[in-house]
PDB file of C-alpha atoms in Angstrom:
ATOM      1  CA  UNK A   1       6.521  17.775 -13.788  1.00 86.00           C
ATOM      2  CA  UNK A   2       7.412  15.455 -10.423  1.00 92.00           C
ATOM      3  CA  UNK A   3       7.287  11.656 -11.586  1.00 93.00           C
ATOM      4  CA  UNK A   4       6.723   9.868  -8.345  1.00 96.00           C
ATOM      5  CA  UNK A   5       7.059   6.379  -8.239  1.00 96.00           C
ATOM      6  CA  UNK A   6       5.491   3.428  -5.558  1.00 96.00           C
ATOM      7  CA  UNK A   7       7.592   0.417  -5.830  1.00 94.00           C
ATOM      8  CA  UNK A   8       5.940  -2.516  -4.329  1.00 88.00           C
ATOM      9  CA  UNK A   9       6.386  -6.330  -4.248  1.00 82.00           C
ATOM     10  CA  UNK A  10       3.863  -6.867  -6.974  1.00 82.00           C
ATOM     11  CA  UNK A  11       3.187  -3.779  -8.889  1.00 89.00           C
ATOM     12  CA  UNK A  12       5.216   0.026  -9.620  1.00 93.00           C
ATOM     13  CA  UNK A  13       2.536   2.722  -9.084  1.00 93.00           C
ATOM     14  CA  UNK A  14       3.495   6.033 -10.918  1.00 93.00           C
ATOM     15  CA  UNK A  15       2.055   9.776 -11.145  1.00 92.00           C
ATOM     16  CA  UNK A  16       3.088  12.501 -12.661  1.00 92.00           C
ATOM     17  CA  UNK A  17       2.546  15.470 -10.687  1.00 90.00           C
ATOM     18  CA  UNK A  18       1.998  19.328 -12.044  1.00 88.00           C
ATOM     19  CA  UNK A  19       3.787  22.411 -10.348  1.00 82.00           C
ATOM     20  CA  UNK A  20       0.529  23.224  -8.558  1.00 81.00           C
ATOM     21  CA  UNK A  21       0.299  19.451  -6.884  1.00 82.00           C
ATOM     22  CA  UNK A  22      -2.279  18.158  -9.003  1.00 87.00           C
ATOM     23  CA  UNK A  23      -2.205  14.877 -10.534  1.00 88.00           C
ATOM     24  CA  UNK A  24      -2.086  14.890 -14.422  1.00 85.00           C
ATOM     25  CA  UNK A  25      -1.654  10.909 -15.247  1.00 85.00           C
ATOM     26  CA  UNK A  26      -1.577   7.761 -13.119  1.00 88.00           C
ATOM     27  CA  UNK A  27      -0.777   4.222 -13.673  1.00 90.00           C
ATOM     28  CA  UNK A  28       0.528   1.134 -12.341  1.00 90.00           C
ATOM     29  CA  UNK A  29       2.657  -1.924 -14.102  1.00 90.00           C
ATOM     30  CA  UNK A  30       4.529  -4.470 -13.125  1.00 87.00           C
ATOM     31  CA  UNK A  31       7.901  -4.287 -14.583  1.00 87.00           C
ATOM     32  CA  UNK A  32      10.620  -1.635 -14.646  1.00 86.00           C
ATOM     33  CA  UNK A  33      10.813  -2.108 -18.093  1.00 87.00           C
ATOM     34  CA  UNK A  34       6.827  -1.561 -18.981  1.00 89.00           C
ATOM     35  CA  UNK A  35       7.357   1.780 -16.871  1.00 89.00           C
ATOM     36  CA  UNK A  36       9.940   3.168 -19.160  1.00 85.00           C
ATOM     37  CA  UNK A  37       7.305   2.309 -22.090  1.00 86.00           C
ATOM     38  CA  UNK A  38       4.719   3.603 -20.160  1.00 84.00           C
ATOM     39  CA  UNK A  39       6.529   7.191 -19.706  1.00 85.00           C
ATOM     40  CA  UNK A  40       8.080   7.518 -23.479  1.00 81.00           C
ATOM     41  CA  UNK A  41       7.099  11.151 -24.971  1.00 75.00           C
ATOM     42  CA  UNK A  42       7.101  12.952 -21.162  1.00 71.00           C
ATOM     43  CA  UNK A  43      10.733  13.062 -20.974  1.00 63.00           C
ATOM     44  CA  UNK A  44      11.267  16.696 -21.712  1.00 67.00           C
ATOM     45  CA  UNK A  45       8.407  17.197 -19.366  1.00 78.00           C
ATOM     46  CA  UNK A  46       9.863  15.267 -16.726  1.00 83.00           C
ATOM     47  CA  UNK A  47      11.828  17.671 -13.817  1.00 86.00           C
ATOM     48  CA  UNK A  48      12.152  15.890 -10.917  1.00 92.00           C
ATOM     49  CA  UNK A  49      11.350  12.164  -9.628  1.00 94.00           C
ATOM     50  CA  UNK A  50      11.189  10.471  -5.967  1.00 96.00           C
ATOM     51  CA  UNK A  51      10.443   7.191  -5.533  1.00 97.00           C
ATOM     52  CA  UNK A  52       9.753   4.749  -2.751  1.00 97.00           C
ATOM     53  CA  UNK A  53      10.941   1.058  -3.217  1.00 95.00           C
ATOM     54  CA  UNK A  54      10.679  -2.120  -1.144  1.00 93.00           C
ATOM     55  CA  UNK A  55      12.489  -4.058  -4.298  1.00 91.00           C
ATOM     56  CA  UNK A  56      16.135  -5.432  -3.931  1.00 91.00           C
ATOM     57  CA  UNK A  57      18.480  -2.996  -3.660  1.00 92.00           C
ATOM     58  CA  UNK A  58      19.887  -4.493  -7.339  1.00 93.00           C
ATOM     59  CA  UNK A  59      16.350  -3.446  -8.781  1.00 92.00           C
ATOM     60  CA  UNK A  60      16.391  -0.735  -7.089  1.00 94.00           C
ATOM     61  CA  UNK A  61      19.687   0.984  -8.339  1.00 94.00           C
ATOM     62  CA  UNK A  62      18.981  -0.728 -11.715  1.00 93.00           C
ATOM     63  CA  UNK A  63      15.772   1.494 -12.148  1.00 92.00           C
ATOM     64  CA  UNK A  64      17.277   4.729 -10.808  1.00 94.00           C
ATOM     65  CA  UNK A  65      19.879   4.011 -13.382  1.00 94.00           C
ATOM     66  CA  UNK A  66      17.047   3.917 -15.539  1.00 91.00           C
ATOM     67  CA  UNK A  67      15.539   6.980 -15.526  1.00 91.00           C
ATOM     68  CA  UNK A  68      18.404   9.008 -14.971  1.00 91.00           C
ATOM     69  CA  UNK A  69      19.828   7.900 -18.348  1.00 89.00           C
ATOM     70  CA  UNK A  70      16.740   8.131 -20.528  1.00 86.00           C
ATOM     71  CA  UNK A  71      14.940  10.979 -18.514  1.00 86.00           C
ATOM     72  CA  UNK A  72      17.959  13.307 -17.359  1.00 87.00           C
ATOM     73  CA  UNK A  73      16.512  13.824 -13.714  1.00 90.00           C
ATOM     74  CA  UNK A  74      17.892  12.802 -10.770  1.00 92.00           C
ATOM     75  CA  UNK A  75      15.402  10.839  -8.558  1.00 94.00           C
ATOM     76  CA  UNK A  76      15.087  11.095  -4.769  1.00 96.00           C
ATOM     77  CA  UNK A  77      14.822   7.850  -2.833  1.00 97.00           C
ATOM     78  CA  UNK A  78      13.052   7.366   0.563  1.00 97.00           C
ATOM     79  CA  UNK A  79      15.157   6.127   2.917  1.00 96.00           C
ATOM     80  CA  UNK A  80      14.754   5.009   6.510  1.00 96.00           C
ATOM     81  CA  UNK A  81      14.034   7.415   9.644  1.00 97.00           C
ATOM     82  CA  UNK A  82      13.829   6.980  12.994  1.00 97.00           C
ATOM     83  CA  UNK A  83      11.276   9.836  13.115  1.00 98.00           C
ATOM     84  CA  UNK A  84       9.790  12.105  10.113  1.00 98.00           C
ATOM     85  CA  UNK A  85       6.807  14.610  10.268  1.00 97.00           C
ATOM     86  CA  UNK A  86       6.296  14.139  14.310  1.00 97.00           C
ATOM     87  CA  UNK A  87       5.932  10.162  13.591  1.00 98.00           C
ATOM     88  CA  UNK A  88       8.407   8.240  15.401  1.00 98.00           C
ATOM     89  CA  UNK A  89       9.317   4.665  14.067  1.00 98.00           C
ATOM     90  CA  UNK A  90       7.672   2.032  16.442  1.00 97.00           C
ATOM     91  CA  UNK A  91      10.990  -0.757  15.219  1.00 97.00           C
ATOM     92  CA  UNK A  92      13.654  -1.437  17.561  1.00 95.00           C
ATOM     93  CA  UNK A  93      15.753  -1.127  14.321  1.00 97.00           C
ATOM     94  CA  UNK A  94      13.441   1.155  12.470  1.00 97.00           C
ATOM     95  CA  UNK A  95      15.439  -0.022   9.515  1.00 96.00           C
ATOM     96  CA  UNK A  96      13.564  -2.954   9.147  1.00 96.00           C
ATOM     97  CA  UNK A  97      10.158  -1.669   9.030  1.00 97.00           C
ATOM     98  CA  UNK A  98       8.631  -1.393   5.106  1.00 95.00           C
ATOM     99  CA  UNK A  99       9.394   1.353   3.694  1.00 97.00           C
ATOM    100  CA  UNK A 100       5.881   2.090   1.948  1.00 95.00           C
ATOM    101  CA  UNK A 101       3.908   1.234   4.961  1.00 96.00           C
ATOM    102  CA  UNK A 102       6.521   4.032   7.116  1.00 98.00           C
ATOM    103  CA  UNK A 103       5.315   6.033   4.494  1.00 98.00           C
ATOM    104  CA  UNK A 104       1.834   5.245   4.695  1.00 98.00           C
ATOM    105  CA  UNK A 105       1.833   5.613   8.692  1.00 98.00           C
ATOM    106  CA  UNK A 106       3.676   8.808   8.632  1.00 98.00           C
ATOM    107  CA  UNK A 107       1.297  10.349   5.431  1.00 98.00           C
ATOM    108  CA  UNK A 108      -1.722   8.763   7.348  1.00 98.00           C
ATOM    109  CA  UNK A 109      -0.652  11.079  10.331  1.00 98.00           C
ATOM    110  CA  UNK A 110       0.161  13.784   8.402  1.00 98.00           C
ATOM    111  CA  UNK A 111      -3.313  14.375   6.908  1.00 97.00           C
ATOM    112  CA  UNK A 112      -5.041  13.695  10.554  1.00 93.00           C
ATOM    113  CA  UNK A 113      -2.610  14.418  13.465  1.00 95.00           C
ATOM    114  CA  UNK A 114      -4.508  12.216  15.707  1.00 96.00           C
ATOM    115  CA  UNK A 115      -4.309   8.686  16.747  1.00 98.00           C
ATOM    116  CA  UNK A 116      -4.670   6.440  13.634  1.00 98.00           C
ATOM    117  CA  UNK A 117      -5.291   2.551  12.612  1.00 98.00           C
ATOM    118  CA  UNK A 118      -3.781   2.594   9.000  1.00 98.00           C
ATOM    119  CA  UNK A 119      -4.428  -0.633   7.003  1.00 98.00           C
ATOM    120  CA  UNK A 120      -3.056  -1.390   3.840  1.00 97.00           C
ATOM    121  CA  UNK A 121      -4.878  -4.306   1.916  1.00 95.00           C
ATOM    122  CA  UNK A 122      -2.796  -5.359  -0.957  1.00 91.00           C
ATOM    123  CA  UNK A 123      -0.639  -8.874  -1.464  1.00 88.00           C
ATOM    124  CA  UNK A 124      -0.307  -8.718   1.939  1.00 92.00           C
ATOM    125  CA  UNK A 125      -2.147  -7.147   4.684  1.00 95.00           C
ATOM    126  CA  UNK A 126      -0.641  -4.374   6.949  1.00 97.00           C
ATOM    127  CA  UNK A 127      -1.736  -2.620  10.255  1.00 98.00           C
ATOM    128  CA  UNK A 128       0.162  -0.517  11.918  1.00 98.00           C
ATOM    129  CA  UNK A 129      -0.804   1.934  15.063  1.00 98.00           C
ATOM    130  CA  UNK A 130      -0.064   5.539  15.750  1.00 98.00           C
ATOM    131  CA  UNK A 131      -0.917   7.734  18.843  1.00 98.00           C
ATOM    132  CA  UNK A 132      -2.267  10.921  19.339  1.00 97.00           C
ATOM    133  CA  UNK A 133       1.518  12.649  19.997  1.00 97.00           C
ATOM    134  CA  UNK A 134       2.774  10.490  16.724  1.00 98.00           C
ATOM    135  CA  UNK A 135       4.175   7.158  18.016  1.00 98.00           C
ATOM    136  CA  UNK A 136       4.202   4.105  16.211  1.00 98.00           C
ATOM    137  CA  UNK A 137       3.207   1.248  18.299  1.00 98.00           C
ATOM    138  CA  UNK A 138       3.792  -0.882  15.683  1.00 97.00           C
ATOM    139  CA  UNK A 139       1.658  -3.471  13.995  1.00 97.00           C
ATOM    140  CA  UNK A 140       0.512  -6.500  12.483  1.00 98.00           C
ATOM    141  CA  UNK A 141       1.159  -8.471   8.891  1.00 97.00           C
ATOM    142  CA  UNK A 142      -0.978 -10.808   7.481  1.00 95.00           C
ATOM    143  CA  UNK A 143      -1.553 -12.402   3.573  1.00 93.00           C
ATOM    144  CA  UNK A 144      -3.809 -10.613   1.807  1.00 91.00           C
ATOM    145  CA  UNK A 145      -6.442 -11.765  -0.719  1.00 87.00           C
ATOM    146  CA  UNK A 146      -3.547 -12.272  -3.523  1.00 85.00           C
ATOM    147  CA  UNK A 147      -2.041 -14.544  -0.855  1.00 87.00           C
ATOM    148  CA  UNK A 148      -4.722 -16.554   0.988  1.00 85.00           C
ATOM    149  CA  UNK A 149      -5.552 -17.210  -2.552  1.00 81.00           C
ATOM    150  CA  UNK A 150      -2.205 -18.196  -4.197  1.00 80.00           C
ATOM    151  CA  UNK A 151      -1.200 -20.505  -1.700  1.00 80.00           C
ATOM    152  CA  UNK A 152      -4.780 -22.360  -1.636  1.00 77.00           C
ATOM    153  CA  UNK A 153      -4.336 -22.833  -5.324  1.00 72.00           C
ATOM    154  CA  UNK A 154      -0.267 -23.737  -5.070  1.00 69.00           C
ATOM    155  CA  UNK A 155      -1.044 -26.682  -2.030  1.00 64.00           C
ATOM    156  CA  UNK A 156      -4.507 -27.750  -3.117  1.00 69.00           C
ATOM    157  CA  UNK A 157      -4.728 -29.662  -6.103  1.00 64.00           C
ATOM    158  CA  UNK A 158      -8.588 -29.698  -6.658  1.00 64.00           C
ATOM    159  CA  UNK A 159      -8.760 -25.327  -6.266  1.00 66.00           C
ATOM    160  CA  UNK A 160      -8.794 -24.404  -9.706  1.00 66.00           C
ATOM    161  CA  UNK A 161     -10.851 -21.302 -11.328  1.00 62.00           C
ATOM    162  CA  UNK A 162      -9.929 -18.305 -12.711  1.00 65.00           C
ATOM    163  CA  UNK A 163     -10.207 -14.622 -12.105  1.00 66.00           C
ATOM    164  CA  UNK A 164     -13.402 -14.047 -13.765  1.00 71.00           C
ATOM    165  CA  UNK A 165     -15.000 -16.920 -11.762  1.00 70.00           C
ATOM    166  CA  UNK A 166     -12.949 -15.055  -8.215  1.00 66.00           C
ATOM    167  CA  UNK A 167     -14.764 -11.752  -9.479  1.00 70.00           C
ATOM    168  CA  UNK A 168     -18.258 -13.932  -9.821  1.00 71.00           C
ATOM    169  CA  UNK A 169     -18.037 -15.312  -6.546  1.00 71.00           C
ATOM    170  CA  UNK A 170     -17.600 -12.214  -4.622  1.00 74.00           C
ATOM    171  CA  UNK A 171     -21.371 -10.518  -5.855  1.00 74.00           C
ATOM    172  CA  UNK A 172     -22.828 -12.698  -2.753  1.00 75.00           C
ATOM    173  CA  UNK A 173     -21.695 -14.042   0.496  1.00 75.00           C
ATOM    174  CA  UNK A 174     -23.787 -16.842   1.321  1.00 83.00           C
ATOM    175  CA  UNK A 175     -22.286 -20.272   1.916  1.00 89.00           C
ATOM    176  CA  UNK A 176     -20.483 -21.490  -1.001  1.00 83.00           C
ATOM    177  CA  UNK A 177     -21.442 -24.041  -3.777  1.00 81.00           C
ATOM    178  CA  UNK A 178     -18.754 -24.332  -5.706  1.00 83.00           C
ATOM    179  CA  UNK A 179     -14.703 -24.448  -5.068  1.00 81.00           C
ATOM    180  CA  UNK A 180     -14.530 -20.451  -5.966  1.00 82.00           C
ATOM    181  CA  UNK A 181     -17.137 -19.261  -4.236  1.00 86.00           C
ATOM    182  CA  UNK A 182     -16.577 -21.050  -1.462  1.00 86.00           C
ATOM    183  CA  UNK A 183     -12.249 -20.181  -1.611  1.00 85.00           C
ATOM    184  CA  UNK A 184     -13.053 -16.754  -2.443  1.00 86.00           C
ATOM    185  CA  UNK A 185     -16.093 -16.194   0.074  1.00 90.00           C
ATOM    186  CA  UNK A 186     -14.231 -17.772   2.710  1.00 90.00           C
ATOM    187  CA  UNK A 187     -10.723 -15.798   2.003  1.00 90.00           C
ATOM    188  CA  UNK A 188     -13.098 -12.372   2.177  1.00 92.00           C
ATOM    189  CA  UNK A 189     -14.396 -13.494   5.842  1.00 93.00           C
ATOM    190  CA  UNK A 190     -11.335 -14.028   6.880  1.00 93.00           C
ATOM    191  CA  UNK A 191     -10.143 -10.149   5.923  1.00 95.00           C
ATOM    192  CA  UNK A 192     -12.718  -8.585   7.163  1.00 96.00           C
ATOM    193  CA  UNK A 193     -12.170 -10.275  10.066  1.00 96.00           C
ATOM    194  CA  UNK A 194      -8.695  -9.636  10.647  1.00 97.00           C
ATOM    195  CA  UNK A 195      -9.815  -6.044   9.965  1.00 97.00           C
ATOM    196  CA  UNK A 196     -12.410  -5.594  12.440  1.00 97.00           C
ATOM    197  CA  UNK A 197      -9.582  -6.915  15.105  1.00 98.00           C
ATOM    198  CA  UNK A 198      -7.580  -4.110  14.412  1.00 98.00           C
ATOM    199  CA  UNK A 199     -10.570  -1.950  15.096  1.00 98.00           C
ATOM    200  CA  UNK A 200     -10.872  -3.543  18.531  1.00 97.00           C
ATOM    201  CA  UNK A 201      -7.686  -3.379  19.433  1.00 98.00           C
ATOM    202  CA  UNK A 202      -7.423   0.551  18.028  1.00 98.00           C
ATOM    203  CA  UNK A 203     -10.183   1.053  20.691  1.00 97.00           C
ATOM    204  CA  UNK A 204      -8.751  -0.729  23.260  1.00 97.00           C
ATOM    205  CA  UNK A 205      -5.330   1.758  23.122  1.00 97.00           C
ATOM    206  CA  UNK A 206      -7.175   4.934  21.870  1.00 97.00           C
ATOM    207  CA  UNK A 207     -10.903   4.537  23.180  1.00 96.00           C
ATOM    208  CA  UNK A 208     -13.180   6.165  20.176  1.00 93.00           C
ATOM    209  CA  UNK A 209     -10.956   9.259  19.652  1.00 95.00           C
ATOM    210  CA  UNK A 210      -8.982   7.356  16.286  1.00 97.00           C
ATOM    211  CA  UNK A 211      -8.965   6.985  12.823  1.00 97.00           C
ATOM    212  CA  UNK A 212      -9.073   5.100  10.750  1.00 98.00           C
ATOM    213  CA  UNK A 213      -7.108   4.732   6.987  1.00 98.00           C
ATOM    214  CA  UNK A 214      -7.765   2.220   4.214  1.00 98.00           C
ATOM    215  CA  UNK A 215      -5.433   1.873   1.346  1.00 97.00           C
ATOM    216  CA  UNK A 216      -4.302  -1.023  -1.183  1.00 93.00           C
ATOM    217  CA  UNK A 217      -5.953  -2.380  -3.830  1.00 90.00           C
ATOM    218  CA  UNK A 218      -8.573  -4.245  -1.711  1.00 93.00           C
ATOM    219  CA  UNK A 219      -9.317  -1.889   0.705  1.00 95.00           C
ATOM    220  CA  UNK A 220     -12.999  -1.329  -0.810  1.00 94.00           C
ATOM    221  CA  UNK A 221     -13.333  -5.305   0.160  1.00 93.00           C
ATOM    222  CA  UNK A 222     -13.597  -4.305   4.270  1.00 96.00           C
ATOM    223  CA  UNK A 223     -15.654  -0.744   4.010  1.00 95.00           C
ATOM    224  CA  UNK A 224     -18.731  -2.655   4.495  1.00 94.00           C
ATOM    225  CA  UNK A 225     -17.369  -3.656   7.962  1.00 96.00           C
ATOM    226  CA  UNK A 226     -15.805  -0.273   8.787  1.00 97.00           C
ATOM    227  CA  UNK A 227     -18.162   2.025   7.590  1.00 91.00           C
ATOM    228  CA  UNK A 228     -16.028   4.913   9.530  1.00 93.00           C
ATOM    229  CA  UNK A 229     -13.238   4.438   7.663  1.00 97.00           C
ATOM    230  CA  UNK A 230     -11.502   7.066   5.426  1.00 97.00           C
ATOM    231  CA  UNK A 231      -9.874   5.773   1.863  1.00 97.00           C
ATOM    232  CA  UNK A 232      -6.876   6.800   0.881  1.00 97.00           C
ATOM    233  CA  UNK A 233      -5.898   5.369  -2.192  1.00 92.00           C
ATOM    234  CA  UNK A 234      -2.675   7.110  -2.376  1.00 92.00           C
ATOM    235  CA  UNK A 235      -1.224   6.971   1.063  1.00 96.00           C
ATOM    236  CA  UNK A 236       2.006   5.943   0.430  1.00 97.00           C
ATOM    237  CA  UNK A 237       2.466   9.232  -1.867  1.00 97.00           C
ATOM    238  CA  UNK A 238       1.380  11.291   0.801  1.00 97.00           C
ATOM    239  CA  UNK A 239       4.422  10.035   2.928  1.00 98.00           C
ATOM    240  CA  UNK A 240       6.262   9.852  -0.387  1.00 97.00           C
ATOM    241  CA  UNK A 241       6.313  13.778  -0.324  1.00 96.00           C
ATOM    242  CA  UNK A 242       7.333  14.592   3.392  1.00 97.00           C
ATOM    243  CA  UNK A 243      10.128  12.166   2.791  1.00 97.00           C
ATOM    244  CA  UNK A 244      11.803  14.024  -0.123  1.00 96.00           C
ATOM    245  CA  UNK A 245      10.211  17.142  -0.327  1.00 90.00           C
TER     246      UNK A 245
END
């Protein structure tokens, strides 16, 4: 089996992946250390492994380290491109542009090879802008829910509720009455917002003929306001796999 591995900011995102390309297990954590737990008793099913990281280079090396000791494999790690799978990299120094959303542009393209609006809603918000002949414009970063939240709660002293009361909030959107609803209602307009401008502006360089590609954790959060839109939870792998094939 291929272990494939999504190292973000927040959370690793792991599959294991069966000779024919299925997908026989998937999970997410957010340690290094709760992966290797995670994957005890698939080690002598374990052939291959490639793996995309935005971590420190020290975290980076530490984990490859990792499973090459305890799994015997090898693993494959993305690097930068100017240009992969007939995308080229929009970045004057394309060595500075996120590795998972490259990969995430480039699979977006890959699955559509037309002009595309990819958006990736997670901790923070990505949009990035490819043509019909596989240019990267380039794009936009924003915070994401995680974010807008955090930082409300970190320089407000009066925000306080918890997750269940976030989750509450969110089953209307009518004005708020209370700190959550009002925090999290508020922090919701203000994504789909930000993802309706990317809409515009996708129509603005691409007229009609575009598509567009949710992915992150909250991309469910802006479907109501881009009905269009494709999900595509696992973007990143997509990418993932034209990278290190």
């Amino acid at each position: 089996m291929m272990l494939e591995l999504d190292c973000g900011n927040s959370l690793i995102k792991w599959r294991l992946i069966e000779h024919d390309g299925s997908v026989r297990q998937a999970g997410s954590t957010e340690s290094a250390t709760q992966l290797v737990t995670d994957l005890q008793g698939l080690a002598p099913a374990l052939r291959d492994c490639r793996l995309v990281s935005v971590r420190t280079e020290q975290e980076t090396a530490a984990l490859v380290a990792t499973l090459r000791e305890l799994f015997a494999i090898e693993p494959r790690c993305a690097q930068p491109a100017r240009e992969l799978a007939g995308v080229r990299n929009g970045y004057g120094d394309y060595h500075k542009l996120g590795l998972d959303r490259w990969l995430a542009l480039v699979g977006a393209y890959h699955l559509q090879h037309r002009a595309c609006l990819v958006l990736d809603l997670g901790t923070a918000i990505t949009a990035d802008f490819v043509t019909h002949d596989g240019t990267h414009l380039g794009g936009y970063i924003c915070p994401g829910m995680p974010l807008m939240r955090k930082q409300l709660r970190i320089h407000t002293s009066r925000i306080r509720y918890d997750d269940t009361e976030a989750q509450m909030a969110l089953h209307d959107f009518s004005p708020g009455q209370c700190t959550a609803e009002a925090v999290e209602r508020g922090c919701l307009l203000m994504l789909q917002g930000f993802a309706q401008a990317q809409q515009q502006l996708a129509q603005q360089y691409f007229g009609s003929d575009f598509e567009v590609f949710l992915t992150g954790g909250d991309a469910e959060l802006v479907l109501p306001v881009l009905p269009g839109a494709r999900t595509v939870p696992d973007l990143v792998f997509v990418g993932l796999a034209l990278a290190c094939p």
